[in-house]
Short mmCIF file of C-alpha atoms and ligand atoms in Angstrom, two decimals:
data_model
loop_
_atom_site.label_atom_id
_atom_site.label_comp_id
_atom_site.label_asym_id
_atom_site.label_seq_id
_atom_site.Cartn_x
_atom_site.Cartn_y
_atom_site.Cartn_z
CA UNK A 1 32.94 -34.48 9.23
CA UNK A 2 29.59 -36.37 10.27
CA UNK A 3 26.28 -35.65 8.13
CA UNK A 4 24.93 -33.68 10.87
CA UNK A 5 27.80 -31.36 11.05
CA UNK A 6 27.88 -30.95 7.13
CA UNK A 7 27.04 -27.25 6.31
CA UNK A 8 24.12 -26.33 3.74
CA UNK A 9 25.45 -23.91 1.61
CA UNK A 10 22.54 -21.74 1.12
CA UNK A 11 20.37 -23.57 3.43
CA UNK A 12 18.71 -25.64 0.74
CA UNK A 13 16.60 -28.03 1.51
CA UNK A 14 16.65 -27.00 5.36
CA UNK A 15 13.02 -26.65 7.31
CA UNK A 16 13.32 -23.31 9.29
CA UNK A 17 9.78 -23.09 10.67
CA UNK A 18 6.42 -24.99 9.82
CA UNK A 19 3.95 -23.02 8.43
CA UNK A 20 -0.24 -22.47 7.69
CA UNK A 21 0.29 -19.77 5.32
CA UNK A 22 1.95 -21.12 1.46
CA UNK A 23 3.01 -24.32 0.41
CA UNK A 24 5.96 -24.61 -2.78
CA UNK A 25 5.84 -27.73 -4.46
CA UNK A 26 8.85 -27.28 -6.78
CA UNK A 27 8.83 -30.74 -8.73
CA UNK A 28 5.01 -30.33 -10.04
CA UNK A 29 5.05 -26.65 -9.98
CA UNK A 30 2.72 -25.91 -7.70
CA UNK A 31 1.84 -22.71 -5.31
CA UNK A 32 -0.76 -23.34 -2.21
CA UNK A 33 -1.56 -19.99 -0.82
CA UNK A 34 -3.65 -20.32 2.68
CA UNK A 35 -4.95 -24.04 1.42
CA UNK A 36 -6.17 -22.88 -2.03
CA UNK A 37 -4.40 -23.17 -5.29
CA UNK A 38 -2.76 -19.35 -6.62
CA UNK A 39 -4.51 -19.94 -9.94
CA UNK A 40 -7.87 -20.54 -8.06
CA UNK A 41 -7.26 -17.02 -6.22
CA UNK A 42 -5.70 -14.62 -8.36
CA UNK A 43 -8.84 -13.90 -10.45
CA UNK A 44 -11.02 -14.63 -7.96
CA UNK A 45 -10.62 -13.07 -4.88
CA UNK A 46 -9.83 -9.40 -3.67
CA UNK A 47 -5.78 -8.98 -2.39
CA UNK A 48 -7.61 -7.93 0.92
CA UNK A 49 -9.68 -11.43 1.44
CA UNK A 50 -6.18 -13.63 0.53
CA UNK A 51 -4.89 -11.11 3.38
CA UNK A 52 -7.53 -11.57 5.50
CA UNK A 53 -6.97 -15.40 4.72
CA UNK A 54 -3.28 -15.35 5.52
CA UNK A 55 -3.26 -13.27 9.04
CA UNK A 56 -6.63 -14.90 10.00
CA UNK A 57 -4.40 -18.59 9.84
CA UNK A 58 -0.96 -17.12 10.97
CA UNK A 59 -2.70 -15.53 14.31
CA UNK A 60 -5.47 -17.90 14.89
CA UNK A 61 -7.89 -15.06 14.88
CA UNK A 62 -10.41 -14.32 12.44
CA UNK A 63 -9.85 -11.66 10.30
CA UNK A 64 -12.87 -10.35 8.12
CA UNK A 65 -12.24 -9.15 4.78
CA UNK A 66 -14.49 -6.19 4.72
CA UNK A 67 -13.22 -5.01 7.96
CA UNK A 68 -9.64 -5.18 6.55
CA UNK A 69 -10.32 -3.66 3.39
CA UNK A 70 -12.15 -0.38 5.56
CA UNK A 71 -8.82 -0.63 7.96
CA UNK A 72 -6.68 -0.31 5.26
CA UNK A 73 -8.08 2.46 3.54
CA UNK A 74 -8.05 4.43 7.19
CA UNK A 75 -3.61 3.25 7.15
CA UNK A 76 -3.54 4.96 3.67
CA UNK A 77 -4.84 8.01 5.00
CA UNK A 78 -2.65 7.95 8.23
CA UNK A 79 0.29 7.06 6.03
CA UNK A 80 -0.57 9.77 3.10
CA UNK A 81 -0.25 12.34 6.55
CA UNK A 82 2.58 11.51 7.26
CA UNK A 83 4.73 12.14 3.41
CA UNK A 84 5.74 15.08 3.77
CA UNK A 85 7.54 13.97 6.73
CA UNK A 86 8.98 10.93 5.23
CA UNK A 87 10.18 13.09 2.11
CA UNK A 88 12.33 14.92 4.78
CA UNK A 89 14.02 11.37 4.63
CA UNK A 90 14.00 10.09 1.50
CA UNK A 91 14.83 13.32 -1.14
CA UNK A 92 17.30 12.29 -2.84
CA UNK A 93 17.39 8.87 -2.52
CA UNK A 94 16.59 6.50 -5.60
CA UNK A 95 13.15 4.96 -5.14
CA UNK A 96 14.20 1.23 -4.10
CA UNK A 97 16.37 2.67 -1.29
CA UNK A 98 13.87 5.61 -0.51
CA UNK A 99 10.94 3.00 -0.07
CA UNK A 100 13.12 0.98 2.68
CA UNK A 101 13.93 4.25 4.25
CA UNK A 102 10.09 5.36 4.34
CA UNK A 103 8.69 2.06 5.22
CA UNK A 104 11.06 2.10 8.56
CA UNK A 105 10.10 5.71 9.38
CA UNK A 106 6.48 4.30 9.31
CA UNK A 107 7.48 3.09 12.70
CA UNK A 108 4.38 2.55 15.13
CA UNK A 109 1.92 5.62 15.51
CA UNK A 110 -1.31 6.15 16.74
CA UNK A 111 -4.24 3.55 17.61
CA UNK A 112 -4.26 1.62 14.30
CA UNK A 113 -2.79 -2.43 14.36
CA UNK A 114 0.53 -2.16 13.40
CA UNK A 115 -0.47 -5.12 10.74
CA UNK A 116 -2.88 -2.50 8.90
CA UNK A 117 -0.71 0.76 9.41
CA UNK A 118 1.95 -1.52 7.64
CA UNK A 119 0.21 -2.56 4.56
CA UNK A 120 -1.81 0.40 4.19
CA UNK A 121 1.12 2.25 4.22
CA UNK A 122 2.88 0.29 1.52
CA UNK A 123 0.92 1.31 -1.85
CA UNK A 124 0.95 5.52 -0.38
CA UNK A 125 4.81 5.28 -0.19
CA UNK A 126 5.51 4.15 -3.32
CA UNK A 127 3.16 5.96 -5.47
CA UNK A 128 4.75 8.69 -3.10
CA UNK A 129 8.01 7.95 -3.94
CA UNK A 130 7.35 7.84 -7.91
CA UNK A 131 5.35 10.94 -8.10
CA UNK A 132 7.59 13.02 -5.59
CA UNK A 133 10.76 11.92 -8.14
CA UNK A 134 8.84 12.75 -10.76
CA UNK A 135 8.19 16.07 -9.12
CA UNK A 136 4.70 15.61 -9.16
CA UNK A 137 1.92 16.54 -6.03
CA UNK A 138 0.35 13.26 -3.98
CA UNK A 139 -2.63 11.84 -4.88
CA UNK A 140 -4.78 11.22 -1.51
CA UNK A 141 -5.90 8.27 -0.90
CA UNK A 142 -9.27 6.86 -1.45
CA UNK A 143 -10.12 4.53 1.28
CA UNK A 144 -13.31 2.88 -0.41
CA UNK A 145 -11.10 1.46 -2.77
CA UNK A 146 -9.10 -1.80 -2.61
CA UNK A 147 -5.10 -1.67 -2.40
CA UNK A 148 -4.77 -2.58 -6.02
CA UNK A 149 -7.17 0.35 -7.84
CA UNK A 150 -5.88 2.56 -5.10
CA UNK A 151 -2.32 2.25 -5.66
CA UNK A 152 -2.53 2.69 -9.55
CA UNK A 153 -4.92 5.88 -8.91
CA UNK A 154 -2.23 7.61 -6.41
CA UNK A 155 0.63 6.50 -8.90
CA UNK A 156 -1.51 8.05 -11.90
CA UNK A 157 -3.62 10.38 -10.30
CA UNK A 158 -6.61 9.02 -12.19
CA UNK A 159 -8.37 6.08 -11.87
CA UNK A 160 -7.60 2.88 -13.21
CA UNK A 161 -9.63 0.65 -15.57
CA UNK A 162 -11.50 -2.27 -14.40
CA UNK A 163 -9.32 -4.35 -16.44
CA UNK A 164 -6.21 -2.92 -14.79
CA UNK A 165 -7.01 -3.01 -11.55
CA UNK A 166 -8.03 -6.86 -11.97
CA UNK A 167 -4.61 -7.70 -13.57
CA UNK A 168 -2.79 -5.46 -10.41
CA UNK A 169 -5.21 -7.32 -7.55
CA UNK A 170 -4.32 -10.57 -9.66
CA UNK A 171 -0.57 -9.54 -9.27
CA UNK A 172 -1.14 -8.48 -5.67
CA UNK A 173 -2.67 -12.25 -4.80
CA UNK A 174 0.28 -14.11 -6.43
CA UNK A 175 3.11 -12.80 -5.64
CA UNK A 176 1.41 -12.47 -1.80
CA UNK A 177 3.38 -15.04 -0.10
CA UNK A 178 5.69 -18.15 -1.17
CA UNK A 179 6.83 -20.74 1.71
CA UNK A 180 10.30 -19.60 3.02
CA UNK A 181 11.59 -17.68 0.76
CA UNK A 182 14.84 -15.11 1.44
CA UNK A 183 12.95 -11.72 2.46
CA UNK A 184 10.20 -14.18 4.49
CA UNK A 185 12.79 -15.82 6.10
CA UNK A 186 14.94 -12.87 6.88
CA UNK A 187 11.44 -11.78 8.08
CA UNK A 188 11.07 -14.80 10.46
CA UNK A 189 14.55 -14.38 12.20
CA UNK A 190 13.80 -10.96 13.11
CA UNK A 191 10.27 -11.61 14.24
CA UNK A 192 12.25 -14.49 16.50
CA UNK A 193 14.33 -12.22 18.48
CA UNK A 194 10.71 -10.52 19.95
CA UNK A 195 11.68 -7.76 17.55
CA UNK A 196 7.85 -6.09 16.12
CA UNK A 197 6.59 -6.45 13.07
CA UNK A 198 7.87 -2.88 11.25
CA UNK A 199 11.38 -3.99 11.88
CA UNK A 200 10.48 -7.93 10.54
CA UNK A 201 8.96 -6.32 7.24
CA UNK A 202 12.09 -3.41 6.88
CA UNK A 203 14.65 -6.49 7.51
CA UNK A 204 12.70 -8.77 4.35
CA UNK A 205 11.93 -5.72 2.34
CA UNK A 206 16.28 -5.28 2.18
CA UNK A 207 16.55 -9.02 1.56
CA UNK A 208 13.79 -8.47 -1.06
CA UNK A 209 15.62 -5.56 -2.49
CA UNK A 210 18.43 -7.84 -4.15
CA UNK A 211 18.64 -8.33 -7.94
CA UNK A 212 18.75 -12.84 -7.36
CA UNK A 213 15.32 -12.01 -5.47
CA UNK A 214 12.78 -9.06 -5.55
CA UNK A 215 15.08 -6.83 -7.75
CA UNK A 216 15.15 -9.19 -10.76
CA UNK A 217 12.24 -7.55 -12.74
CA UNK A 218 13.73 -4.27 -13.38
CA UNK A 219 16.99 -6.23 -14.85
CA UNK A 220 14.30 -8.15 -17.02
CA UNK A 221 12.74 -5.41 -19.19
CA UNK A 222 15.88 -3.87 -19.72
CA UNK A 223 17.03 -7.22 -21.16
CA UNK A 224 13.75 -7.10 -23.29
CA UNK A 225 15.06 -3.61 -24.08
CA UNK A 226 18.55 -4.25 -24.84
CA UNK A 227 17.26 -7.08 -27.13
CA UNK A 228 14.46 -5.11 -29.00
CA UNK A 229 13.84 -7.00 -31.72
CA UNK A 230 13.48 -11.05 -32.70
CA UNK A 231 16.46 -10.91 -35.06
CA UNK A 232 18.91 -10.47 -32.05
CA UNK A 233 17.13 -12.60 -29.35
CA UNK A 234 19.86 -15.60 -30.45
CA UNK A 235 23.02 -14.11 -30.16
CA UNK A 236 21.85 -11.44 -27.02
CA UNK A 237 21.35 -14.10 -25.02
CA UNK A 238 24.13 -16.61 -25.82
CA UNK A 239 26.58 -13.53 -25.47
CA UNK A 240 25.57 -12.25 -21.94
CA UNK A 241 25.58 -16.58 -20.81
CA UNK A 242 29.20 -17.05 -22.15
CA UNK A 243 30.06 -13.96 -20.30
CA UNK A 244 28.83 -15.57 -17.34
CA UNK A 245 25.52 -13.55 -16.63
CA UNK A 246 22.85 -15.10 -15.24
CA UNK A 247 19.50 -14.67 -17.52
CA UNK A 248 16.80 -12.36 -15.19
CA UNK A 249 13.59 -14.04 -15.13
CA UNK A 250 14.78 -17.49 -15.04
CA UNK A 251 15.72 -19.93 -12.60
CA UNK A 252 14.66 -20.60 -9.10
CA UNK A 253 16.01 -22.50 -5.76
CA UNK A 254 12.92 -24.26 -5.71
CA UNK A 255 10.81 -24.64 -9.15
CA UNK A 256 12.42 -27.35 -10.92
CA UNK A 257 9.55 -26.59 -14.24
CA UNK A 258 8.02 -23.55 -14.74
CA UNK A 259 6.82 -21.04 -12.13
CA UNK A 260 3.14 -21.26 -11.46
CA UNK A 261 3.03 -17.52 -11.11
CA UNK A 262 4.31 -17.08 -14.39
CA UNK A 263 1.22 -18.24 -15.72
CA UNK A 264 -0.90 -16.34 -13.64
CA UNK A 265 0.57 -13.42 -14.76
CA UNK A 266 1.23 -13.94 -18.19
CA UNK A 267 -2.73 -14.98 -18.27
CA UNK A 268 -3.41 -11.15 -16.52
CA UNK A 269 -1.18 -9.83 -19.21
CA UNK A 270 -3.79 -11.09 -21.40
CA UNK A 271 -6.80 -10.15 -19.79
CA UNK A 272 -5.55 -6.36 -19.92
CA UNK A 273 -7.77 -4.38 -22.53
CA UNK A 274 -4.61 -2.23 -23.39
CA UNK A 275 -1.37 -4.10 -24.59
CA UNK A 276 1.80 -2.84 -23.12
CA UNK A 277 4.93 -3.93 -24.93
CA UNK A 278 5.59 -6.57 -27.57
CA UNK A 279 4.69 -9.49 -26.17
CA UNK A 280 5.28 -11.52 -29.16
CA UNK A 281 8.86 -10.62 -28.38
CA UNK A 282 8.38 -11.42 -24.94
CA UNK A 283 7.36 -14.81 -25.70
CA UNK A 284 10.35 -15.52 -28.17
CA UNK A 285 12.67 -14.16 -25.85
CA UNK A 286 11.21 -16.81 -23.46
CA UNK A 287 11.59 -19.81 -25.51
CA UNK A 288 14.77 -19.28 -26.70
CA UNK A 289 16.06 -18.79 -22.90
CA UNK A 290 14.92 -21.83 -21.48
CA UNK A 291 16.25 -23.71 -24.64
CA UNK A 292 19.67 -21.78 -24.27
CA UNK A 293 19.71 -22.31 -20.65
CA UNK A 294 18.65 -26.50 -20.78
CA UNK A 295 22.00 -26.38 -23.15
CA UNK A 296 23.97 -24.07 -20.77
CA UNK A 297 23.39 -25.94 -17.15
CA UNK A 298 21.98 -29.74 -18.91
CA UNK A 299 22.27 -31.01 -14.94
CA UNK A 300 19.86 -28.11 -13.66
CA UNK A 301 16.71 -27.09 -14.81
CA UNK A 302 16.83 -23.68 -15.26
CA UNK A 303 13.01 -22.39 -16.53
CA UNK A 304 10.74 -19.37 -16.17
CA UNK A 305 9.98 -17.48 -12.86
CA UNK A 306 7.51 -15.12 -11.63
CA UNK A 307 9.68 -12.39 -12.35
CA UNK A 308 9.60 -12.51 -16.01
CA UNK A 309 6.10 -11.72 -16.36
CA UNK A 310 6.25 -9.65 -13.35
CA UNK A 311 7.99 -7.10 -15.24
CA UNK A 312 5.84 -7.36 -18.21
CA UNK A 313 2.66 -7.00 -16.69
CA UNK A 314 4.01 -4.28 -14.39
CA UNK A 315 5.14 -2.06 -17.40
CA UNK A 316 1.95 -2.76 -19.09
CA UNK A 317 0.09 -1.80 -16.14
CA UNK A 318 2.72 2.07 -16.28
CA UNK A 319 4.50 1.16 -13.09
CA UNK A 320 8.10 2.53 -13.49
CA UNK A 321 10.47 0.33 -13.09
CA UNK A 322 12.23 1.69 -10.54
CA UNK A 323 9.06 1.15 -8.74
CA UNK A 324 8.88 -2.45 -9.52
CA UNK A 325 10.45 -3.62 -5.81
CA UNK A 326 8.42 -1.46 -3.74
CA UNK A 327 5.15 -2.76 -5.86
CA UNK A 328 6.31 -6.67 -5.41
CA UNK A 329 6.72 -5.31 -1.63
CA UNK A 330 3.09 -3.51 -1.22
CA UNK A 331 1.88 -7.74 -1.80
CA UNK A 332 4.42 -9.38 0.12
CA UNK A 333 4.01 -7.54 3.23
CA UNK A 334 0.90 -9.66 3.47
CA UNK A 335 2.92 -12.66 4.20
CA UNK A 336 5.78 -10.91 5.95
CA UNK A 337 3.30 -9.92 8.74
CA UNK A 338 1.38 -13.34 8.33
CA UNK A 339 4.80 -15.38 8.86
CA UNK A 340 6.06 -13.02 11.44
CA UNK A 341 2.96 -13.53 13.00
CA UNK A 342 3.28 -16.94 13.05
CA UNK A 343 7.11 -16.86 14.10
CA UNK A 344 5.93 -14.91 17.37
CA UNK A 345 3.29 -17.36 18.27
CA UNK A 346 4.70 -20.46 17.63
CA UNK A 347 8.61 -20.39 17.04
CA UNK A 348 11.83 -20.49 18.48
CA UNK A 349 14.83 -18.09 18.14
CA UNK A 350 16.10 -18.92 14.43
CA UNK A 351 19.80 -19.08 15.48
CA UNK A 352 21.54 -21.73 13.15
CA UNK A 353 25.06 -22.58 13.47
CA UNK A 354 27.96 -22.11 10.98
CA UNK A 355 31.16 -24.25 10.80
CA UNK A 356 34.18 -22.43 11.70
CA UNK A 357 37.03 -22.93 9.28
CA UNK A 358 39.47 -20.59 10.40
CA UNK A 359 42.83 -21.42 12.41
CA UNK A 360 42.32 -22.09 16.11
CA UNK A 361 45.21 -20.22 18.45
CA UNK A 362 47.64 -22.42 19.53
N1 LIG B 401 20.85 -17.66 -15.84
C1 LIG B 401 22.01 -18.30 -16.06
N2 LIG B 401 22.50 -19.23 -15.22
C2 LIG B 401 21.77 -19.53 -14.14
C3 LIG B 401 20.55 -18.89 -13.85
C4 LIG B 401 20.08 -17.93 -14.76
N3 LIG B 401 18.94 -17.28 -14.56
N4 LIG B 401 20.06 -19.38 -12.69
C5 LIG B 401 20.94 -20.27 -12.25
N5 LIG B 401 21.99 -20.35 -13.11
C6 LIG B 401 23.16 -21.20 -13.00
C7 LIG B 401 24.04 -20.72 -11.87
O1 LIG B 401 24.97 -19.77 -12.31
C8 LIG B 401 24.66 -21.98 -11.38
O2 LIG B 401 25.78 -22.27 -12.18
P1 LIG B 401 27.15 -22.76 -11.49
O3 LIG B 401 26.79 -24.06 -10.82
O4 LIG B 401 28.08 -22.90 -12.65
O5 LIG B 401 27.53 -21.71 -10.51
C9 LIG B 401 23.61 -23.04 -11.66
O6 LIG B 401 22.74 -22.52 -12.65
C10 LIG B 401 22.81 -23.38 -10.46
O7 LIG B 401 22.20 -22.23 -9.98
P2 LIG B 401 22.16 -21.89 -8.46
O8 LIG B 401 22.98 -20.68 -8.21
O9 LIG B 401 22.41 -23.10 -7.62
O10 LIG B 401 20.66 -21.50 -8.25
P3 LIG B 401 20.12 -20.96 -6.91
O11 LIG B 401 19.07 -21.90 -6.47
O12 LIG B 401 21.17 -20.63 -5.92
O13 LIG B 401 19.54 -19.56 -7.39
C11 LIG B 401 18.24 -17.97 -8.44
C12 LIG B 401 18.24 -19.34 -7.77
C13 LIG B 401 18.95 -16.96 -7.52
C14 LIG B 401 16.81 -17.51 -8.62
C15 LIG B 401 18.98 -18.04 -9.80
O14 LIG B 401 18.30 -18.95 -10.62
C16 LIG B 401 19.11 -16.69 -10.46
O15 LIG B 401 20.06 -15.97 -10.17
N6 LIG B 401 18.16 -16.33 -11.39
C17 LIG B 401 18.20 -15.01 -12.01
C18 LIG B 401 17.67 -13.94 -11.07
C19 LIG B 401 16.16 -14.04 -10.90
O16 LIG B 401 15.41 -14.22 -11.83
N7 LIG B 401 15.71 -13.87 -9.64
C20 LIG B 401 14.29 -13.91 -9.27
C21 LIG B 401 13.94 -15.21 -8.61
S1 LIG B 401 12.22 -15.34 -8.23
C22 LIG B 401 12.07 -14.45 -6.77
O17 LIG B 401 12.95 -14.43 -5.96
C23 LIG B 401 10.82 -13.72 -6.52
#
């Protein structure tokens, strides 16, 4: 077999598409969102100017923040309409599979850009989703707020504090896009057939949905549960990596040293004026699973990702976290449109090859 015919398992390492939007620098452990540092932006700006940011490179169009922030709040309305409908769909359904169901249904309607019906739609469905299982009545949206204070006043059905809704827009910003990762790039590929952009952003919400990608936090605060106190940090974790479980929270195709995000958002945790869970624990729980897992794979480094705080700020913030998927969707939907944007003005089918290994008919 010749180098060029060698398969990538997994892809790694393979350039699918160039892009204007994020840039991963795994060796120094660095995130470039739209040409500015993610530490630089998360406390900074509003989710709706990074957004504004990302679609303004990805189409080559301006778009103004202000305008998108009013746009948006119009979507949640349109979306909010349109529940009851999308209940008709989803009752019964856990929330994780409810939220891909509803954000299909969501399908093109009306005048508004299907960009803004998209993301507007995102935070109504799944403080839908959690109040309708929790057989509560929907909060209507308030379109002069941001996504971020919105989303945790139609999940509550009171408003946030300033505090909160800093650490969810901080959230929001971070986790907003992140080079070509598996729910951008599944993303891409359907944006390259000339398919729109609600079935891009269904396709990466499912590859999102996994537990190796976007479904890790949930996993992570029940390990923090299971674990419960310092005393059994030790043996928790070396138990569940000599049965051969992989440690939520930890290790990434690309960071080869800590997750930037995980600062970000262990720095929001912070910021928050009311502590959620033990985050002493937290920490501990940390250290001893990057020393376990250094000792466990030597040849790889295995350290922190942006899931691990994810989870924590999340359940400090009283998401549920059955809700944590949609929530880490609501952000990334910003990029999905941005690099499906992108995809449709610039690329090529995605259409790699595979090497057939199979028996050939005589
Ligand atoms: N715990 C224990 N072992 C691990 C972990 C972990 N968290 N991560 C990797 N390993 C092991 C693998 O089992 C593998 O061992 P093997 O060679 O004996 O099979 C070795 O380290 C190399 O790992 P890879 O599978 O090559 O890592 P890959 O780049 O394919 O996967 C991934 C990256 C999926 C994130 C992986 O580290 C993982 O499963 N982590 C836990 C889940 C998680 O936190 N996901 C969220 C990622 S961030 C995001 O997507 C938003």
């Amino acid at each position: 077999m010749t180098i060029q015919s060698m398969p990538v398992v997994g892809l790694e390492g393979v350039v699918a598409a160039e892009t204007l939007l994020s840039h991963v620098d795994g060796e120094k452990g660095e995130l470039v969102i739209a040409g500015a540092r993610v530490a630089d932006l998360a406390f900074a700006e509003s989710f709706e100017a990074v957004t504004a940011r990302l679609w303004s490179l990805a189409s080559g169009t301006a778009h103004d923040a202000a305008d998108l922030a009013r746009d948006l709040g119009r979507a949640r309305l349109d979306a909010h309409a349109r529940m009851p409908a999308i209940f008709a769909v989803t009752d019964g359904m856990p929330i994780v599979d409810g939220f891909r169901a509803a954000a299909a249904a969501i399908h093109q309607h009306g005048t508004t850009r299907p960009e803004v019906a998209l993301l507007g739609a995102m935070p109504v469905i799944a403080a839908g989703l959690v109040r309708r299982a929790n057989g509560l009545d929907l909060v209507r949206p308030d379109p002069g707020l941001g996504q971020a204070a919105d989303l945790l006043r139609m999940l509550r059905g009171e408003a946030a504090t300033d505090s909160e809704t800093a650490a969810l827009n901080a959230y929001l910003i971070t986790v907003s896009d992140h080079g070509m990762n598996a729910s951008t790039f599944a993303g891409r590929v359907v944006a390259s057939t000339g398919a729109d952009l609600f079935m891009a952003v269904t396709a990466a919400y499912c590859a999102l949905s996994g537990p190796l990608h976007g479904g890790a936090p949930e996993p992570v605060l029940n390990m923090l549960d299971d674990i419960g106190s310092v005393d059994r940090i030790e043996s928790w974790i070396d138990d569940a990596l000599k049965r051969g479980e992989r440690l939520m929270g930890f290790g990434h195709r690309i960071y080869r040293v800590r997750d930037p995000r995980a600062d970000v958002l262990k720095a929001a945790v912070e910021k928050l004026d009311r502590a959620g869970r033990d985050l002493g624990l937290a920490a501990r729980v940390e250290t001893y699973a990057r020393k376990a897992l250094a000792t466990h794979k030597p040849d790889r480094k295995l350290d922190t990702n942006v899931e691990f705080y994810t989870a924590i700020l999340l359940d400090a913030l009283q998401i549920p976290r059955q809700a944590f998927t949609p929530v880490f969707a609501a952000a990334r939907t910003a990029g999905w449109i941005g690099h499906a944007m992108e995809q449709q003005r610039k690329g090529r089918l995605l259409r790699p090859a595979s090497v057939y290994i199979g028996d050939m008919p005589a």
